[in-house]
Structures are given as structure tokens and as C-alpha cells.
Amino acid sequence: MDFISKLNAATHQQQSLLCVGLDPDINKFPAELKGKSDAIFTFCKKMIDATADVACAYKPQIAYFAALAAEDQLQAICDYVRKTYPHLPIVLDAKRGDIGATAEQYAREAFERYGADAVTLNPYMGFDSVEPYLEWKDRGAIILCRTSNPGGSDLQFLQVDGVPLYQHVARLVAEKWNRHG
């Protein structure tokens, strides 16, 4: 099943639009997890199990895992969701955006290594930084247009042909880049 079909089925089945972000900050973990080698996996698993009846997707943020050399726990979390809740999509929150050859490797990482159904992407290096992800026709590419961080306004509200840049990006994605719906 492709990403959009899986997401639509999950939102219908769960009667929810809730995508649960998994941003495991070990400094905020409960005392019983501190110092444990599988603390990140255990914490995320508890979050997943506690929300599985109301979530329509899970979105692990790769930086929280990579910063602690815990990519194995990220992979275990992705495996756990696919095995235990196979109807719920995984959106790898990576905000990748790099030149074509490197983007190809990032796409393989997201879709082959972690088995993500979709990945978040930063389009501000242009179409060639997004194109390798679009070759995976059954997977999703979620393109950032307008972000919620205060500094996003520094660039995203710049005017391009009389409209804010983020709206220009959204139109570009919808009208030209969205090849697979």
C-alpha cells in the first residue's frame, strides 16, 4: 500500500489526524530510564503503545537518535511500529535537503534502512534535492513550506512575485513536483 492510501486508511480507521512526534530528549526521561542502554527505545515504545488507539501516524525525529549514536534504537522503533501497528505510517522527520547524489543516499536511508513510509524534506536547495525521494512512488515526501520556528519568517515570508516565499514553494510542490499524488 502506498503512503497516501495507508495514511488515509489510518485516519479513517482511527478517526484521528493525530501524528505523534517521537523526539526523545533523554534529559526529560523518568528516573527509572536514566542510564539504561535501551532507554530511548523503551521511552518511545511506551509513547507509541499509549497513543496507538488515537494516532494516525508516528514521526520519529532522527536527530534525537543520531546525536546519541542511537540509530539502532530508531531502527528498533520503526521495526516495532511496522510489526505491532502495521496500519500506522511512519514519517521519518529528517528535514533532509541536499544535492542529488547525496539525496539519493538519504532516500535509501529513510526508505530502506528505516522502512519509513514518508520523510520530511527541506526544498530550499531546489528540485534536484527532492527528486530522488520522488522516485520511490509508494513512499511520501512531506515538503516543508512554512515552519513554526520564529526564524522561519526570516526567509519564508520574503516576497516572490508578490506572494510569500512559503506560498510560492507550496504552489511549486503542488503544481510541478507532486508527480504521484
Short mmCIF file of N, CA and C in Angstrom, two decimals:
data_model
loop_
_atom_site.label_atom_id
_atom_site.label_comp_id
_atom_site.label_asym_id
_atom_site.label_seq_id
_atom_site.Cartn_x
_atom_site.Cartn_y
_atom_site.Cartn_z
N MET A 1 0.84 -1.17 0.00
CA MET A 1 0.00 0.00 0.00
C MET A 1 0.90 1.24 0.00
N ASP A 2 0.55 2.23 -0.84
CA ASP A 2 1.36 3.44 -0.88
C ASP A 2 1.07 4.32 0.35
N PHE A 3 1.94 5.32 0.55
CA PHE A 3 1.85 6.16 1.74
C PHE A 3 0.50 6.86 1.88
N ILE A 4 0.03 7.49 0.81
CA ILE A 4 -1.23 8.24 0.90
C ILE A 4 -2.39 7.31 1.24
N SER A 5 -2.44 6.14 0.61
CA SER A 5 -3.50 5.17 0.91
C SER A 5 -3.42 4.71 2.36
N LYS A 6 -2.20 4.43 2.82
CA LYS A 6 -2.02 3.98 4.20
C LYS A 6 -2.42 5.07 5.19
N LEU A 7 -2.03 6.30 4.91
CA LEU A 7 -2.40 7.42 5.79
C LEU A 7 -3.90 7.64 5.79
N ASN A 8 -4.52 7.63 4.62
CA ASN A 8 -5.97 7.80 4.54
C ASN A 8 -6.70 6.69 5.29
N ALA A 9 -6.24 5.46 5.14
CA ALA A 9 -6.87 4.34 5.85
C ALA A 9 -6.71 4.50 7.36
N ALA A 10 -5.53 4.93 7.78
CA ALA A 10 -5.27 5.11 9.22
C ALA A 10 -6.13 6.23 9.80
N THR A 11 -6.25 7.35 9.09
CA THR A 11 -7.07 8.44 9.61
C THR A 11 -8.54 8.03 9.69
N HIS A 12 -8.98 7.25 8.71
CA HIS A 12 -10.36 6.77 8.73
C HIS A 12 -10.57 5.76 9.87
N GLN A 13 -9.69 4.78 9.96
CA GLN A 13 -9.82 3.74 10.99
C GLN A 13 -9.71 4.31 12.39
N GLN A 14 -8.76 5.21 12.59
CA GLN A 14 -8.51 5.77 13.92
C GLN A 14 -9.44 6.94 14.24
N GLN A 15 -10.11 7.47 13.21
CA GLN A 15 -10.92 8.69 13.37
C GLN A 15 -10.08 9.79 14.01
N SER A 16 -8.89 9.99 13.42
CA SER A 16 -7.92 10.90 14.02
C SER A 16 -6.99 11.48 12.96
N LEU A 17 -6.52 12.68 13.23
CA LEU A 17 -5.48 13.32 12.43
C LEU A 17 -4.21 13.51 13.25
N LEU A 18 -4.13 12.83 14.39
CA LEU A 18 -3.00 12.99 15.30
C LEU A 18 -1.77 12.22 14.82
N CYS A 19 -0.71 12.96 14.50
CA CYS A 19 0.58 12.37 14.19
C CYS A 19 1.46 12.59 15.42
N VAL A 20 1.92 11.52 16.03
CA VAL A 20 2.68 11.61 17.27
C VAL A 20 4.16 11.73 16.97
N GLY A 21 4.73 12.87 17.36
CA GLY A 21 6.16 13.09 17.20
C GLY A 21 6.94 12.36 18.28
N LEU A 22 7.99 11.68 17.88
CA LEU A 22 8.86 10.97 18.81
C LEU A 22 10.19 11.70 18.83
N ASP A 23 10.32 12.62 19.79
CA ASP A 23 11.51 13.45 19.96
C ASP A 23 12.09 13.15 21.34
N PRO A 24 12.73 12.01 21.51
CA PRO A 24 13.13 11.56 22.85
C PRO A 24 14.32 12.34 23.42
N ASP A 25 14.02 13.26 24.31
CA ASP A 25 15.04 14.06 25.00
C ASP A 25 15.39 13.34 26.30
N ILE A 26 16.54 12.71 26.33
CA ILE A 26 16.91 11.89 27.50
C ILE A 26 17.01 12.71 28.78
N ASN A 27 17.20 14.01 28.68
CA ASN A 27 17.24 14.86 29.87
C ASN A 27 15.88 14.98 30.54
N LYS A 28 14.83 14.61 29.84
CA LYS A 28 13.47 14.70 30.38
C LYS A 28 12.88 13.33 30.68
N PHE A 29 13.68 12.29 30.58
CA PHE A 29 13.19 10.93 30.84
C PHE A 29 12.92 10.73 32.33
N PRO A 30 11.99 9.83 32.64
CA PRO A 30 11.77 9.48 34.04
C PRO A 30 13.03 8.82 34.64
N ALA A 31 13.16 8.93 35.94
CA ALA A 31 14.35 8.44 36.64
C ALA A 31 14.63 6.97 36.35
N GLU A 32 13.60 6.15 36.23
CA GLU A 32 13.82 4.71 36.03
C GLU A 32 14.47 4.37 34.69
N LEU A 33 14.48 5.31 33.75
CA LEU A 33 15.12 5.06 32.46
C LEU A 33 16.54 5.62 32.38
N LYS A 34 16.89 6.50 33.26
CA LYS A 34 18.21 7.15 33.21
C LYS A 34 19.32 6.11 33.28
N GLY A 35 20.25 6.21 32.34
CA GLY A 35 21.42 5.34 32.32
C GLY A 35 21.21 3.98 31.69
N LYS A 36 20.01 3.65 31.27
CA LYS A 36 19.75 2.35 30.65
C LYS A 36 20.12 2.41 29.17
N SER A 37 20.72 1.35 28.69
CA SER A 37 21.21 1.33 27.30
C SER A 37 20.09 1.37 26.27
N ASP A 38 18.90 0.92 26.63
CA ASP A 38 17.76 0.93 25.70
C ASP A 38 16.70 1.95 26.11
N ALA A 39 17.12 2.99 26.83
CA ALA A 39 16.17 3.97 27.36
C ALA A 39 15.35 4.64 26.27
N ILE A 40 15.98 4.99 25.17
CA ILE A 40 15.26 5.69 24.10
C ILE A 40 14.19 4.79 23.49
N PHE A 41 14.56 3.55 23.21
CA PHE A 41 13.59 2.60 22.67
C PHE A 41 12.43 2.40 23.66
N THR A 42 12.76 2.18 24.92
CA THR A 42 11.74 1.93 25.94
C THR A 42 10.79 3.12 26.06
N PHE A 43 11.34 4.33 26.11
CA PHE A 43 10.54 5.54 26.21
C PHE A 43 9.60 5.66 25.00
N CYS A 44 10.15 5.55 23.81
CA CYS A 44 9.34 5.69 22.60
C CYS A 44 8.29 4.59 22.49
N LYS A 45 8.65 3.39 22.85
CA LYS A 45 7.70 2.28 22.81
C LYS A 45 6.51 2.57 23.73
N LYS A 46 6.79 3.10 24.92
CA LYS A 46 5.70 3.45 25.84
C LYS A 46 4.81 4.54 25.25
N MET A 47 5.41 5.52 24.58
CA MET A 47 4.63 6.59 23.94
C MET A 47 3.76 6.02 22.82
N ILE A 48 4.33 5.13 22.05
CA ILE A 48 3.59 4.51 20.94
C ILE A 48 2.42 3.70 21.47
N ASP A 49 2.68 2.84 22.44
CA ASP A 49 1.62 1.99 22.99
C ASP A 49 0.52 2.81 23.65
N ALA A 50 0.91 3.94 24.26
CA ALA A 50 -0.07 4.78 24.95
C ALA A 50 -0.95 5.58 23.99
N THR A 51 -0.51 5.73 22.75
CA THR A 51 -1.26 6.57 21.80
C THR A 51 -1.76 5.81 20.58
N ALA A 52 -1.49 4.54 20.50
CA ALA A 52 -1.81 3.76 19.30
C ALA A 52 -3.30 3.75 18.96
N ASP A 53 -4.14 3.96 19.94
CA ASP A 53 -5.57 3.95 19.66
C ASP A 53 -6.09 5.30 19.15
N VAL A 54 -5.25 6.33 19.20
CA VAL A 54 -5.69 7.66 18.74
C VAL A 54 -4.79 8.27 17.67
N ALA A 55 -3.68 7.65 17.39
CA ALA A 55 -2.74 8.21 16.41
C ALA A 55 -3.05 7.70 15.01
N CYS A 56 -2.73 8.53 14.01
CA CYS A 56 -2.85 8.09 12.63
C CYS A 56 -1.47 7.90 12.00
N ALA A 57 -0.40 8.29 12.74
CA ALA A 57 0.97 8.13 12.24
C ALA A 57 1.94 8.43 13.38
N TYR A 58 3.18 7.96 13.18
CA TYR A 58 4.27 8.27 14.11
C TYR A 58 5.38 8.95 13.34
N LYS A 59 6.01 9.95 14.00
CA LYS A 59 7.02 10.76 13.34
C LYS A 59 8.27 10.86 14.23
N PRO A 60 9.16 9.86 14.13
CA PRO A 60 10.40 9.96 14.91
C PRO A 60 11.34 11.00 14.30
N GLN A 61 11.92 11.83 15.15
CA GLN A 61 12.87 12.87 14.73
C GLN A 61 14.26 12.26 14.79
N ILE A 62 14.87 12.08 13.63
CA ILE A 62 16.14 11.37 13.51
C ILE A 62 17.26 12.00 14.33
N ALA A 63 17.28 13.32 14.49
CA ALA A 63 18.37 13.99 15.20
C ALA A 63 18.47 13.56 16.65
N TYR A 64 17.34 13.30 17.29
CA TYR A 64 17.37 12.89 18.70
C TYR A 64 18.05 11.54 18.86
N PHE A 65 17.94 10.71 17.86
CA PHE A 65 18.57 9.39 17.89
C PHE A 65 20.03 9.49 17.46
N ALA A 66 20.28 10.20 16.37
CA ALA A 66 21.63 10.30 15.82
C ALA A 66 22.60 11.00 16.77
N ALA A 67 22.13 12.00 17.48
CA ALA A 67 23.01 12.75 18.38
C ALA A 67 23.58 11.86 19.48
N LEU A 68 22.88 10.81 19.81
CA LEU A 68 23.31 9.88 20.86
C LEU A 68 23.80 8.55 20.30
N ALA A 69 24.08 8.53 18.99
CA ALA A 69 24.51 7.30 18.32
C ALA A 69 23.52 6.16 18.61
N ALA A 70 22.24 6.51 18.59
CA ALA A 70 21.18 5.55 18.91
C ALA A 70 20.35 5.20 17.67
N GLU A 71 20.98 5.19 16.51
CA GLU A 71 20.26 4.84 15.29
C GLU A 71 19.70 3.43 15.37
N ASP A 72 20.37 2.55 16.12
CA ASP A 72 19.85 1.19 16.28
C ASP A 72 18.51 1.21 17.02
N GLN A 73 18.36 2.14 17.96
CA GLN A 73 17.08 2.24 18.67
C GLN A 73 16.00 2.87 17.78
N LEU A 74 16.40 3.79 16.90
CA LEU A 74 15.45 4.32 15.92
C LEU A 74 14.98 3.20 15.00
N GLN A 75 15.91 2.40 14.54
CA GLN A 75 15.54 1.28 13.68
C GLN A 75 14.62 0.31 14.43
N ALA A 76 14.92 0.06 15.69
CA ALA A 76 14.08 -0.84 16.50
C ALA A 76 12.67 -0.25 16.68
N ILE A 77 12.58 1.06 16.86
CA ILE A 77 11.28 1.71 16.98
C ILE A 77 10.49 1.58 15.68
N CYS A 78 11.15 1.83 14.56
CA CYS A 78 10.47 1.68 13.26
C CYS A 78 10.01 0.24 13.06
N ASP A 79 10.87 -0.71 13.39
CA ASP A 79 10.51 -2.13 13.30
C ASP A 79 9.31 -2.45 14.19
N TYR A 80 9.33 -1.89 15.40
CA TYR A 80 8.24 -2.13 16.35
C TYR A 80 6.91 -1.62 15.81
N VAL A 81 6.90 -0.40 15.28
CA VAL A 81 5.66 0.15 14.73
C VAL A 81 5.18 -0.71 13.57
N ARG A 82 6.09 -1.07 12.66
CA ARG A 82 5.68 -1.88 11.50
C ARG A 82 5.14 -3.23 11.93
N LYS A 83 5.71 -3.83 12.97
CA LYS A 83 5.26 -5.16 13.41
C LYS A 83 3.98 -5.08 14.25
N THR A 84 3.93 -4.15 15.19
CA THR A 84 2.84 -4.09 16.15
C THR A 84 1.64 -3.30 15.66
N TYR A 85 1.90 -2.24 14.91
CA TYR A 85 0.84 -1.37 14.41
C TYR A 85 1.05 -1.14 12.91
N PRO A 86 0.99 -2.19 12.12
CA PRO A 86 1.35 -2.07 10.69
C PRO A 86 0.43 -1.15 9.89
N HIS A 87 -0.73 -0.84 10.43
CA HIS A 87 -1.67 0.05 9.75
C HIS A 87 -1.31 1.53 9.93
N LEU A 88 -0.35 1.84 10.82
CA LEU A 88 0.02 3.22 11.10
C LEU A 88 1.32 3.59 10.39
N PRO A 89 1.30 4.63 9.58
CA PRO A 89 2.50 5.03 8.84
C PRO A 89 3.58 5.62 9.74
N ILE A 90 4.81 5.50 9.27
CA ILE A 90 5.97 6.10 9.92
C ILE A 90 6.47 7.22 9.00
N VAL A 91 6.55 8.41 9.56
CA VAL A 91 7.09 9.57 8.85
C VAL A 91 8.43 9.89 9.51
N LEU A 92 9.51 9.65 8.81
CA LEU A 92 10.82 9.96 9.36
C LEU A 92 11.04 11.47 9.28
N ASP A 93 11.14 12.09 10.44
CA ASP A 93 11.33 13.54 10.50
C ASP A 93 12.82 13.83 10.39
N ALA A 94 13.28 14.07 9.18
CA ALA A 94 14.70 14.28 8.92
C ALA A 94 14.98 15.65 8.32
N LYS A 95 13.97 16.24 7.68
CA LYS A 95 14.11 17.54 7.01
C LYS A 95 15.35 17.58 6.12
N ARG A 96 15.55 16.52 5.39
CA ARG A 96 16.70 16.42 4.51
C ARG A 96 16.56 17.36 3.32
N GLY A 97 17.68 17.79 2.79
CA GLY A 97 17.70 18.63 1.61
C GLY A 97 19.14 18.81 1.17
N ASP A 98 19.58 18.03 0.23
CA ASP A 98 20.97 18.08 -0.21
C ASP A 98 21.02 17.80 -1.71
N ILE A 99 22.21 17.92 -2.30
CA ILE A 99 22.35 17.72 -3.73
C ILE A 99 21.95 16.30 -4.12
N GLY A 100 21.66 16.11 -5.40
CA GLY A 100 21.10 14.88 -5.92
C GLY A 100 21.74 13.58 -5.46
N ALA A 101 23.06 13.43 -5.64
CA ALA A 101 23.71 12.16 -5.29
C ALA A 101 23.62 11.88 -3.80
N THR A 102 23.76 12.90 -3.00
CA THR A 102 23.64 12.73 -1.55
C THR A 102 22.20 12.47 -1.16
N ALA A 103 21.27 13.17 -1.81
CA ALA A 103 19.85 12.96 -1.54
C ALA A 103 19.44 11.52 -1.84
N GLU A 104 20.04 10.92 -2.87
CA GLU A 104 19.76 9.51 -3.18
C GLU A 104 20.10 8.63 -1.98
N GLN A 105 21.21 8.91 -1.34
CA GLN A 105 21.64 8.10 -0.19
C GLN A 105 20.72 8.34 1.01
N TYR A 106 20.33 9.59 1.22
CA TYR A 106 19.38 9.89 2.30
C TYR A 106 18.04 9.21 2.06
N ALA A 107 17.60 9.15 0.82
CA ALA A 107 16.35 8.47 0.49
C ALA A 107 16.46 6.98 0.81
N ARG A 108 17.59 6.40 0.44
CA ARG A 108 17.79 4.98 0.77
C ARG A 108 17.78 4.77 2.28
N GLU A 109 18.42 5.67 3.01
CA GLU A 109 18.44 5.57 4.48
C GLU A 109 17.01 5.58 5.03
N ALA A 110 16.22 6.54 4.59
CA ALA A 110 14.85 6.67 5.10
C ALA A 110 13.98 5.48 4.74
N PHE A 111 14.04 5.09 3.47
CA PHE A 111 13.09 4.11 2.97
C PHE A 111 13.56 2.66 3.07
N GLU A 112 14.86 2.42 2.93
CA GLU A 112 15.37 1.05 3.04
C GLU A 112 15.80 0.73 4.47
N ARG A 113 16.68 1.56 5.03
CA ARG A 113 17.20 1.26 6.36
C ARG A 113 16.10 1.32 7.42
N TYR A 114 15.36 2.43 7.44
CA TYR A 114 14.34 2.60 8.49
C TYR A 114 12.95 2.15 8.07
N GLY A 115 12.75 1.91 6.79
CA GLY A 115 11.44 1.45 6.33
C GLY A 115 10.35 2.49 6.51
N ALA A 116 10.72 3.77 6.48
CA ALA A 116 9.74 4.83 6.65
C ALA A 116 8.76 4.84 5.48
N ASP A 117 7.54 5.22 5.78
CA ASP A 117 6.53 5.38 4.74
C ASP A 117 6.65 6.74 4.07
N ALA A 118 7.21 7.71 4.81
CA ALA A 118 7.40 9.06 4.28
C ALA A 118 8.56 9.71 5.03
N VAL A 119 9.05 10.81 4.46
CA VAL A 119 10.15 11.55 5.07
C VAL A 119 9.88 13.04 4.89
N THR A 120 10.29 13.83 5.88
CA THR A 120 10.17 15.28 5.74
C THR A 120 11.39 15.81 5.01
N LEU A 121 11.17 16.79 4.12
CA LEU A 121 12.25 17.32 3.29
C LEU A 121 12.26 18.84 3.30
N ASN A 122 13.45 19.39 3.19
CA ASN A 122 13.65 20.83 3.08
C ASN A 122 13.93 21.12 1.60
N PRO A 123 13.05 21.85 0.92
CA PRO A 123 13.16 22.03 -0.52
C PRO A 123 14.03 23.21 -0.96
N TYR A 124 14.66 23.90 -0.03
CA TYR A 124 15.29 25.17 -0.37
C TYR A 124 16.60 25.05 -1.14
N MET A 125 17.02 23.83 -1.49
CA MET A 125 18.14 23.66 -2.41
C MET A 125 17.65 23.35 -3.82
N GLY A 126 16.33 23.31 -3.99
CA GLY A 126 15.77 23.11 -5.32
C GLY A 126 15.29 21.70 -5.58
N PHE A 127 14.71 21.53 -6.77
CA PHE A 127 14.06 20.27 -7.13
C PHE A 127 15.01 19.08 -7.08
N ASP A 128 16.27 19.26 -7.51
CA ASP A 128 17.18 18.11 -7.54
C ASP A 128 17.47 17.57 -6.14
N SER A 129 17.21 18.37 -5.10
CA SER A 129 17.40 17.87 -3.74
C SER A 129 16.20 17.04 -3.26
N VAL A 130 15.09 17.15 -3.96
CA VAL A 130 13.85 16.43 -3.61
C VAL A 130 13.62 15.25 -4.55
N GLU A 131 14.05 15.38 -5.78
CA GLU A 131 13.74 14.40 -6.82
C GLU A 131 14.06 12.95 -6.45
N PRO A 132 15.20 12.64 -5.83
CA PRO A 132 15.48 11.23 -5.53
C PRO A 132 14.43 10.56 -4.63
N TYR A 133 13.80 11.33 -3.78
CA TYR A 133 12.75 10.78 -2.91
C TYR A 133 11.50 10.47 -3.71
N LEU A 134 11.25 11.24 -4.75
CA LEU A 134 10.05 11.06 -5.56
C LEU A 134 10.12 9.81 -6.43
N GLU A 135 11.31 9.27 -6.59
CA GLU A 135 11.46 8.03 -7.36
C GLU A 135 10.84 6.83 -6.62
N TRP A 136 10.65 6.97 -5.32
CA TRP A 136 10.01 5.94 -4.51
C TRP A 136 8.50 6.20 -4.56
N LYS A 137 7.84 5.68 -5.59
CA LYS A 137 6.46 6.02 -5.89
C LYS A 137 5.47 5.64 -4.79
N ASP A 138 5.81 4.64 -4.00
CA ASP A 138 4.90 4.21 -2.94
C ASP A 138 5.16 4.91 -1.61
N ARG A 139 6.14 5.79 -1.57
CA ARG A 139 6.50 6.48 -0.34
C ARG A 139 6.12 7.95 -0.43
N GLY A 140 6.11 8.61 0.70
CA GLY A 140 5.72 10.01 0.75
C GLY A 140 6.90 10.93 0.97
N ALA A 141 6.80 12.11 0.40
CA ALA A 141 7.77 13.19 0.61
C ALA A 141 6.98 14.38 1.14
N ILE A 142 7.20 14.72 2.38
CA ILE A 142 6.49 15.83 3.00
C ILE A 142 7.43 17.03 2.96
N ILE A 143 7.05 18.01 2.15
CA ILE A 143 7.91 19.14 1.85
C ILE A 143 7.59 20.31 2.78
N LEU A 144 8.63 20.82 3.44
CA LEU A 144 8.45 21.99 4.29
C LEU A 144 8.17 23.21 3.43
N CYS A 145 7.16 23.96 3.80
CA CYS A 145 6.88 25.22 3.12
C CYS A 145 6.94 26.36 4.14
N ARG A 146 6.18 26.23 5.21
CA ARG A 146 6.14 27.23 6.28
C ARG A 146 6.37 26.49 7.59
N THR A 147 7.41 26.87 8.30
CA THR A 147 7.73 26.21 9.57
C THR A 147 7.29 27.10 10.73
N SER A 148 7.19 26.50 11.90
CA SER A 148 6.66 27.22 13.07
C SER A 148 7.74 27.92 13.89
N ASN A 149 9.00 27.66 13.60
CA ASN A 149 10.04 28.32 14.39
C ASN A 149 10.08 29.82 14.06
N PRO A 150 10.39 30.66 15.05
CA PRO A 150 10.39 32.11 14.82
C PRO A 150 11.31 32.54 13.67
N GLY A 151 12.48 31.93 13.54
CA GLY A 151 13.41 32.30 12.49
C GLY A 151 12.96 31.94 11.10
N GLY A 152 11.97 31.05 10.99
CA GLY A 152 11.45 30.69 9.67
C GLY A 152 10.94 31.89 8.91
N SER A 153 10.45 32.88 9.63
CA SER A 153 9.93 34.09 9.00
C SER A 153 11.02 34.91 8.32
N ASP A 154 12.28 34.71 8.72
CA ASP A 154 13.38 35.45 8.11
C ASP A 154 13.41 35.26 6.60
N LEU A 155 13.13 34.07 6.15
CA LEU A 155 13.16 33.76 4.72
C LEU A 155 11.79 33.43 4.15
N GLN A 156 10.99 32.71 4.89
CA GLN A 156 9.75 32.17 4.34
C GLN A 156 8.72 33.23 4.01
N PHE A 157 8.84 34.42 4.59
CA PHE A 157 7.91 35.50 4.29
C PHE A 157 8.45 36.49 3.26
N LEU A 158 9.64 36.25 2.73
CA LEU A 158 10.15 37.10 1.66
C LEU A 158 9.19 37.03 0.48
N GLN A 159 9.01 38.14 -0.19
CA GLN A 159 8.07 38.21 -1.30
C GLN A 159 8.71 37.71 -2.60
N VAL A 160 8.00 36.83 -3.29
CA VAL A 160 8.39 36.34 -4.61
C VAL A 160 7.18 36.55 -5.51
N ASP A 161 7.32 37.42 -6.49
CA ASP A 161 6.20 37.73 -7.38
C ASP A 161 4.95 38.12 -6.59
N GLY A 162 5.15 38.86 -5.51
CA GLY A 162 4.03 39.38 -4.73
C GLY A 162 3.43 38.42 -3.71
N VAL A 163 4.00 37.23 -3.57
CA VAL A 163 3.49 36.29 -2.56
C VAL A 163 4.65 35.85 -1.66
N PRO A 164 4.36 35.46 -0.43
CA PRO A 164 5.43 34.98 0.45
C PRO A 164 6.10 33.74 -0.15
N LEU A 165 7.38 33.62 0.07
CA LEU A 165 8.16 32.50 -0.46
C LEU A 165 7.54 31.16 -0.10
N TYR A 166 7.05 30.99 1.14
CA TYR A 166 6.49 29.69 1.52
C TYR A 166 5.28 29.33 0.67
N GLN A 167 4.48 30.34 0.25
CA GLN A 167 3.34 30.06 -0.62
C GLN A 167 3.82 29.71 -2.03
N HIS A 168 4.88 30.37 -2.46
CA HIS A 168 5.47 30.04 -3.76
C HIS A 168 5.96 28.59 -3.76
N VAL A 169 6.64 28.18 -2.68
CA VAL A 169 7.12 26.80 -2.56
C VAL A 169 5.94 25.83 -2.57
N ALA A 170 4.90 26.14 -1.83
CA ALA A 170 3.73 25.26 -1.79
C ALA A 170 3.12 25.08 -3.18
N ARG A 171 3.01 26.16 -3.93
CA ARG A 171 2.47 26.07 -5.30
C ARG A 171 3.38 25.25 -6.20
N LEU A 172 4.67 25.50 -6.08
CA LEU A 172 5.65 24.77 -6.89
C LEU A 172 5.54 23.27 -6.63
N VAL A 173 5.45 22.90 -5.36
CA VAL A 173 5.34 21.49 -5.00
C VAL A 173 4.04 20.91 -5.54
N ALA A 174 2.94 21.61 -5.33
CA ALA A 174 1.63 21.10 -5.75
C ALA A 174 1.48 21.01 -7.27
N GLU A 175 2.00 22.01 -7.96
CA GLU A 175 1.76 22.08 -9.41
C GLU A 175 2.82 21.41 -10.25
N LYS A 176 4.06 21.30 -9.77
CA LYS A 176 5.13 20.77 -10.61
C LYS A 176 5.83 19.54 -10.01
N TRP A 177 6.01 19.52 -8.71
CA TRP A 177 6.82 18.44 -8.12
C TRP A 177 5.99 17.22 -7.72
N ASN A 178 4.72 17.38 -7.47
CA ASN A 178 3.88 16.30 -6.96
C ASN A 178 3.51 15.36 -8.11
N ARG A 179 4.39 14.41 -8.36
CA ARG A 179 4.22 13.50 -9.50
C ARG A 179 3.32 12.31 -9.23
N HIS A 180 3.15 11.95 -7.95
CA HIS A 180 2.44 10.71 -7.64
C HIS A 180 1.26 10.93 -6.70
N GLY A 181 0.77 12.14 -6.63
CA GLY A 181 -0.42 12.43 -5.83
C GLY A 181 -0.14 12.51 -4.36
#
